[in-house]
Amino acid sequence: MTYAPVTAPAPVQMPKRPVVLIILQFFAGMSGLLPIVAGILNLAGGRQLAEDELVNNINRIEPALMDEAGLSEDAFVELMRSTGQWEGFVADFQGAMATWAGIEIGFGVLLLVWTVFARTIWARVLLTVFSVLAFIVHFAAIGTSAMGSDIVGGMLVAAWPCALLTLVFCWLPPINRYAKALKLAR
């Protein structure tokens, strides 16, 4: 009996990382990093930021109370301070700001984790899901006026196109080909 000669399998080369994947990781990283920075700034502002935002935007934050009282913004704030309700009002608003900041930081951290593994299919699926959810959360946080200063809101608005571009780049053909080639090379 003769056997066929056994040869070593041909070495499989690792595929070259496509530029599109690097662009995906940039946008996904920005969509995770911007909310983290916004949340940290919001938490760092604390009570003073909450009070400043309430004073400057009381007509936008509590329009029903303003209409009911029939006073100007400054007069309404002074009325709230004189009746002792201002401290509770500021504390509630600060709590809302801290809650939204925590949610934004949480989504940002998750997006950064999935960004690190973006070359794998499972991470891109999670990146897609969390990008959509983060997009909705950013919209809700800005809509509730509980995200503090305009800089913080601007960072969340800047995270929107990054999340949208993450969704687009996640499923481009070069990245899918790279993921398949990477799987075969292992």
PDB file of C-alpha atoms in Angstrom:
ATOM      1  CA  MET A   1       0.000   0.000   0.000  1.00  0.00           C
ATOM      2  CA  THR A   2       1.223   3.403  -0.849  1.00  0.00           C
ATOM      3  CA  TYR A   3       0.110   6.593   0.699  1.00  0.00           C
ATOM      4  CA  ALA A   4       0.081  10.031  -0.805  1.00  0.00           C
ATOM      5  CA  PRO A   5       2.867  12.217   0.479  1.00  0.00           C
ATOM      6  CA  VAL A   6       1.718  14.515   3.271  1.00  0.00           C
ATOM      7  CA  THR A   7       2.596  18.147   2.747  1.00  0.00           C
ATOM      8  CA  ALA A   8       2.105  21.056   5.018  1.00  0.00           C
ATOM      9  CA  PRO A   9      -0.855  23.244   4.134  1.00  0.00           C
ATOM     10  CA  ALA A  10      -0.033  26.458   2.352  1.00  0.00           C
ATOM     11  CA  PRO A  11       0.315  29.353   4.760  1.00  0.00           C
ATOM     12  CA  VAL A  12      -2.693  31.640   4.788  1.00  0.00           C
ATOM     13  CA  GLN A  13      -1.888  35.305   4.780  1.00  0.00           C
ATOM     14  CA  MET A  14      -3.723  37.629   7.102  1.00  0.00           C
ATOM     15  CA  PRO A  15      -5.893  39.986   5.062  1.00  0.00           C
ATOM     16  CA  LYS A  16      -4.951  43.629   4.844  1.00  0.00           C
ATOM     17  CA  ARG A  17      -7.149  45.928   6.920  1.00  0.00           C
ATOM     18  CA  PRO A  18      -9.306  48.063   4.590  1.00  0.00           C
ATOM     19  CA  VAL A  19      -9.322  51.841   4.915  1.00  0.00           C
ATOM     20  CA  VAL A  20     -13.100  51.719   5.286  1.00  0.00           C
ATOM     21  CA  LEU A  21     -12.669  49.788   8.547  1.00  0.00           C
ATOM     22  CA  ILE A  22     -10.393  52.499   9.908  1.00  0.00           C
ATOM     23  CA  ILE A  23     -12.972  55.123   8.937  1.00  0.00           C
ATOM     24  CA  LEU A  24     -15.683  53.037  10.628  1.00  0.00           C
ATOM     25  CA  GLN A  25     -13.620  52.821  13.799  1.00  0.00           C
ATOM     26  CA  PHE A  26     -13.040  56.588  13.742  1.00  0.00           C
ATOM     27  CA  PHE A  27     -16.740  57.442  13.455  1.00  0.00           C
ATOM     28  CA  ALA A  28     -17.790  54.746  15.917  1.00  0.00           C
ATOM     29  CA  GLY A  29     -15.143  55.973  18.335  1.00  0.00           C
ATOM     30  CA  MET A  30     -16.339  59.553  18.019  1.00  0.00           C
ATOM     31  CA  SER A  31     -19.968  58.490  18.501  1.00  0.00           C
ATOM     32  CA  GLY A  32     -18.852  56.836  21.738  1.00  0.00           C
ATOM     33  CA  LEU A  33     -16.356  59.445  22.910  1.00  0.00           C
ATOM     34  CA  LEU A  34     -18.506  62.567  22.446  1.00  0.00           C
ATOM     35  CA  PRO A  35     -21.313  61.385  24.781  1.00  0.00           C
ATOM     36  CA  ILE A  36     -18.744  60.324  27.388  1.00  0.00           C
ATOM     37  CA  VAL A  37     -17.149  63.780  27.378  1.00  0.00           C
ATOM     38  CA  ALA A  38     -20.598  65.422  27.400  1.00  0.00           C
ATOM     39  CA  GLY A  39     -21.692  63.306  30.348  1.00  0.00           C
ATOM     40  CA  ILE A  40     -18.512  64.029  32.298  1.00  0.00           C
ATOM     41  CA  LEU A  41     -18.882  67.776  31.681  1.00  0.00           C
ATOM     42  CA  ASN A  42     -22.499  67.554  32.777  1.00  0.00           C
ATOM     43  CA  LEU A  43     -21.604  65.725  35.985  1.00  0.00           C
ATOM     44  CA  ALA A  44     -18.682  68.055  36.681  1.00  0.00           C
ATOM     45  CA  GLY A  45     -20.943  71.115  36.426  1.00  0.00           C
ATOM     46  CA  GLY A  46     -23.027  69.856  39.335  1.00  0.00           C
ATOM     47  CA  ARG A  47     -25.419  72.097  41.176  1.00  0.00           C
ATOM     48  CA  GLN A  48     -24.032  75.336  39.754  1.00  0.00           C
ATOM     49  CA  LEU A  49     -24.592  74.184  36.171  1.00  0.00           C
ATOM     50  CA  ALA A  50     -28.114  73.026  37.039  1.00  0.00           C
ATOM     51  CA  GLU A  51     -28.971  76.364  38.630  1.00  0.00           C
ATOM     52  CA  ASP A  52     -27.456  78.373  35.766  1.00  0.00           C
ATOM     53  CA  GLU A  53     -29.388  76.346  33.203  1.00  0.00           C
ATOM     54  CA  LEU A  54     -32.627  76.781  35.123  1.00  0.00           C
ATOM     55  CA  VAL A  55     -32.169  80.536  35.448  1.00  0.00           C
ATOM     56  CA  ASN A  56     -31.226  80.986  31.779  1.00  0.00           C
ATOM     57  CA  ASN A  57     -33.814  78.621  30.320  1.00  0.00           C
ATOM     58  CA  ILE A  58     -36.718  78.568  32.762  1.00  0.00           C
ATOM     59  CA  ASN A  59     -39.193  79.475  30.008  1.00  0.00           C
ATOM     60  CA  ARG A  60     -38.041  76.493  27.929  1.00  0.00           C
ATOM     61  CA  ILE A  61     -37.754  74.021  30.804  1.00  0.00           C
ATOM     62  CA  GLU A  62     -40.971  74.833  32.685  1.00  0.00           C
ATOM     63  CA  PRO A  63     -43.274  76.734  30.306  1.00  0.00           C
ATOM     64  CA  ALA A  64     -46.463  75.518  32.032  1.00  0.00           C
ATOM     65  CA  LEU A  65     -45.417  76.990  35.388  1.00  0.00           C
ATOM     66  CA  MET A  66     -44.418  80.259  33.740  1.00  0.00           C
ATOM     67  CA  ASP A  67     -47.789  80.569  32.011  1.00  0.00           C
ATOM     68  CA  GLU A  68     -49.667  79.684  35.188  1.00  0.00           C
ATOM     69  CA  ALA A  69     -47.803  82.281  37.241  1.00  0.00           C
ATOM     70  CA  GLY A  70     -48.056  84.935  34.520  1.00  0.00           C
ATOM     71  CA  LEU A  71     -44.669  86.398  35.428  1.00  0.00           C
ATOM     72  CA  SER A  72     -41.505  87.208  33.524  1.00  0.00           C
ATOM     73  CA  GLU A  73     -38.564  84.822  33.737  1.00  0.00           C
ATOM     74  CA  ASP A  74     -36.654  86.815  36.351  1.00  0.00           C
ATOM     75  CA  ALA A  75     -39.761  87.452  38.439  1.00  0.00           C
ATOM     76  CA  PHE A  76     -40.674  83.775  38.311  1.00  0.00           C
ATOM     77  CA  VAL A  77     -37.199  82.727  39.495  1.00  0.00           C
ATOM     78  CA  GLU A  78     -37.359  85.261  42.344  1.00  0.00           C
ATOM     79  CA  LEU A  79     -40.832  84.004  43.306  1.00  0.00           C
ATOM     80  CA  MET A  80     -39.550  80.418  43.400  1.00  0.00           C
ATOM     81  CA  ARG A  81     -36.587  81.495  45.560  1.00  0.00           C
ATOM     82  CA  SER A  82     -38.761  83.500  47.958  1.00  0.00           C
ATOM     83  CA  THR A  83     -41.212  80.638  48.505  1.00  0.00           C
ATOM     84  CA  GLY A  84     -38.429  78.124  49.186  1.00  0.00           C
ATOM     85  CA  GLN A  85     -39.286  75.946  46.207  1.00  0.00           C
ATOM     86  CA  TRP A  86     -36.179  76.858  44.243  1.00  0.00           C
ATOM     87  CA  GLU A  87     -33.822  74.499  46.106  1.00  0.00           C
ATOM     88  CA  GLY A  88     -36.024  71.477  45.426  1.00  0.00           C
ATOM     89  CA  PHE A  89     -36.477  72.563  41.835  1.00  0.00           C
ATOM     90  CA  VAL A  90     -32.702  72.834  41.313  1.00  0.00           C
ATOM     91  CA  ALA A  91     -32.091  69.509  43.072  1.00  0.00           C
ATOM     92  CA  ASP A  92     -34.648  67.773  40.837  1.00  0.00           C
ATOM     93  CA  PHE A  93     -33.119  69.283  37.712  1.00  0.00           C
ATOM     94  CA  GLN A  94     -29.616  68.332  38.867  1.00  0.00           C
ATOM     95  CA  GLY A  95     -30.852  64.764  39.402  1.00  0.00           C
ATOM     96  CA  ALA A  96     -32.298  64.678  35.891  1.00  0.00           C
ATOM     97  CA  MET A  97     -29.022  66.002  34.490  1.00  0.00           C
ATOM     98  CA  ALA A  98     -27.028  63.363  36.386  1.00  0.00           C
ATOM     99  CA  THR A  99     -29.347  60.598  35.179  1.00  0.00           C
ATOM    100  CA  TRP A 100     -29.017  61.621  31.535  1.00  0.00           C
ATOM    101  CA  ALA A 101     -25.260  62.037  31.950  1.00  0.00           C
ATOM    102  CA  GLY A 102     -24.995  58.502  33.334  1.00  0.00           C
ATOM    103  CA  ILE A 103     -27.038  57.098  30.468  1.00  0.00           C
ATOM    104  CA  GLU A 104     -24.912  58.945  27.906  1.00  0.00           C
ATOM    105  CA  ILE A 105     -21.678  57.757  29.526  1.00  0.00           C
ATOM    106  CA  GLY A 106     -22.974  54.176  29.591  1.00  0.00           C
ATOM    107  CA  PHE A 107     -23.892  54.193  25.910  1.00  0.00           C
ATOM    108  CA  GLY A 108     -20.594  55.866  25.051  1.00  0.00           C
ATOM    109  CA  VAL A 109     -18.563  53.218  26.871  1.00  0.00           C
ATOM    110  CA  LEU A 110     -20.481  50.401  25.167  1.00  0.00           C
ATOM    111  CA  LEU A 111     -19.946  51.992  21.753  1.00  0.00           C
ATOM    112  CA  LEU A 112     -16.219  52.312  22.437  1.00  0.00           C
ATOM    113  CA  VAL A 113     -15.989  48.657  23.477  1.00  0.00           C
ATOM    114  CA  TRP A 114     -17.735  47.470  20.309  1.00  0.00           C
ATOM    115  CA  THR A 115     -15.533  49.822  18.260  1.00  0.00           C
ATOM    116  CA  VAL A 116     -12.409  48.005  19.424  1.00  0.00           C
ATOM    117  CA  PHE A 117     -13.784  44.734  18.025  1.00  0.00           C
ATOM    118  CA  ALA A 118     -15.346  46.283  14.893  1.00  0.00           C
ATOM    119  CA  ARG A 119     -13.574  43.880  12.537  1.00  0.00           C
ATOM    120  CA  THR A 120     -15.781  41.002  13.748  1.00  0.00           C
ATOM    121  CA  ILE A 121     -19.358  40.479  12.667  1.00  0.00           C
ATOM    122  CA  TRP A 122     -20.804  40.127  16.168  1.00  0.00           C
ATOM    123  CA  ALA A 123     -19.277  43.455  17.226  1.00  0.00           C
ATOM    124  CA  ARG A 124     -20.639  45.194  14.136  1.00  0.00           C
ATOM    125  CA  VAL A 125     -24.113  43.839  14.919  1.00  0.00           C
ATOM    126  CA  LEU A 126     -23.845  45.221  18.462  1.00  0.00           C
ATOM    127  CA  LEU A 127     -22.382  48.450  17.117  1.00  0.00           C
ATOM    128  CA  THR A 128     -25.376  48.785  14.804  1.00  0.00           C
ATOM    129  CA  VAL A 129     -27.904  48.154  17.573  1.00  0.00           C
ATOM    130  CA  PHE A 130     -26.240  50.459  20.080  1.00  0.00           C
ATOM    131  CA  SER A 131     -25.687  53.206  17.492  1.00  0.00           C
ATOM    132  CA  VAL A 132     -29.416  53.271  16.795  1.00  0.00           C
ATOM    133  CA  LEU A 133     -30.243  53.244  20.505  1.00  0.00           C
ATOM    134  CA  ALA A 134     -27.650  55.929  21.243  1.00  0.00           C
ATOM    135  CA  PHE A 135     -29.062  58.066  18.436  1.00  0.00           C
ATOM    136  CA  ILE A 136     -32.489  57.879  20.110  1.00  0.00           C
ATOM    137  CA  VAL A 137     -31.039  58.530  23.575  1.00  0.00           C
ATOM    138  CA  HIS A 138     -29.128  61.618  22.347  1.00  0.00           C
ATOM    139  CA  PHE A 139     -32.317  62.956  20.797  1.00  0.00           C
ATOM    140  CA  ALA A 140     -34.281  62.358  24.013  1.00  0.00           C
ATOM    141  CA  ALA A 141     -31.571  63.885  26.220  1.00  0.00           C
ATOM    142  CA  ILE A 142     -31.438  67.065  24.179  1.00  0.00           C
ATOM    143  CA  GLY A 143     -35.238  67.184  23.946  1.00  0.00           C
ATOM    144  CA  THR A 144     -35.678  67.082  27.719  1.00  0.00           C
ATOM    145  CA  SER A 145     -33.316  70.046  28.179  1.00  0.00           C
ATOM    146  CA  ALA A 146     -31.587  68.103  30.943  1.00  0.00           C
ATOM    147  CA  MET A 147     -28.159  67.924  29.333  1.00  0.00           C
ATOM    148  CA  GLY A 148     -26.844  71.156  30.770  1.00  0.00           C
ATOM    149  CA  SER A 149     -24.880  73.676  28.757  1.00  0.00           C
ATOM    150  CA  ASP A 150     -24.911  74.339  25.039  1.00  0.00           C
ATOM    151  CA  ILE A 151     -21.452  72.767  24.738  1.00  0.00           C
ATOM    152  CA  VAL A 152     -22.803  69.496  26.109  1.00  0.00           C
ATOM    153  CA  GLY A 153     -25.809  69.632  23.795  1.00  0.00           C
ATOM    154  CA  GLY A 154     -23.508  70.459  20.888  1.00  0.00           C
ATOM    155  CA  MET A 155     -21.427  67.372  21.578  1.00  0.00           C
ATOM    156  CA  LEU A 156     -24.539  65.215  21.481  1.00  0.00           C
ATOM    157  CA  VAL A 157     -25.665  66.836  18.251  1.00  0.00           C
ATOM    158  CA  ALA A 158     -22.187  66.151  16.816  1.00  0.00           C
ATOM    159  CA  ALA A 159     -22.532  62.509  17.882  1.00  0.00           C
ATOM    160  CA  TRP A 160     -25.627  62.120  15.659  1.00  0.00           C
ATOM    161  CA  PRO A 161     -23.847  62.196  12.280  1.00  0.00           C
ATOM    162  CA  CYS A 162     -21.075  60.028  13.727  1.00  0.00           C
ATOM    163  CA  ALA A 163     -23.647  57.412  14.750  1.00  0.00           C
ATOM    164  CA  LEU A 164     -25.306  57.642  11.344  1.00  0.00           C
ATOM    165  CA  LEU A 165     -21.985  57.212   9.537  1.00  0.00           C
ATOM    166  CA  THR A 166     -21.173  54.288  11.828  1.00  0.00           C
ATOM    167  CA  LEU A 167     -24.371  52.603  10.670  1.00  0.00           C
ATOM    168  CA  VAL A 168     -23.461  53.195   7.039  1.00  0.00           C
ATOM    169  CA  PHE A 169     -19.836  52.057   7.275  1.00  0.00           C
ATOM    170  CA  CYS A 170     -20.629  48.976   9.392  1.00  0.00           C
ATOM    171  CA  TRP A 171     -22.039  47.011   6.499  1.00  0.00           C
ATOM    172  CA  LEU A 172     -20.059  48.181   3.477  1.00  0.00           C
ATOM    173  CA  PRO A 173     -18.817  45.314   1.258  1.00  0.00           C
ATOM    174  CA  PRO A 174     -15.067  45.818   1.908  1.00  0.00           C
ATOM    175  CA  ILE A 175     -15.600  45.343   5.629  1.00  0.00           C
ATOM    176  CA  ASN A 176     -17.708  42.222   5.062  1.00  0.00           C
ATOM    177  CA  ARG A 177     -15.031  40.786   2.758  1.00  0.00           C
ATOM    178  CA  TYR A 178     -12.354  41.563   5.319  1.00  0.00           C
ATOM    179  CA  ALA A 179     -14.334  39.842   8.099  1.00  0.00           C
ATOM    180  CA  LYS A 180     -14.783  36.709   5.967  1.00  0.00           C
ATOM    181  CA  ALA A 181     -11.107  36.650   4.957  1.00  0.00           C
ATOM    182  CA  LEU A 182     -10.075  37.143   8.572  1.00  0.00           C
ATOM    183  CA  LYS A 183     -12.270  34.245   9.635  1.00  0.00           C
ATOM    184  CA  LEU A 184     -10.740  31.980   6.975  1.00  0.00           C
ATOM    185  CA  ALA A 185      -7.218  32.997   7.960  1.00  0.00           C
ATOM    186  CA  ARG A 186      -7.701  31.830  11.537  1.00  0.00           C
TER     187      ARG A 186
END
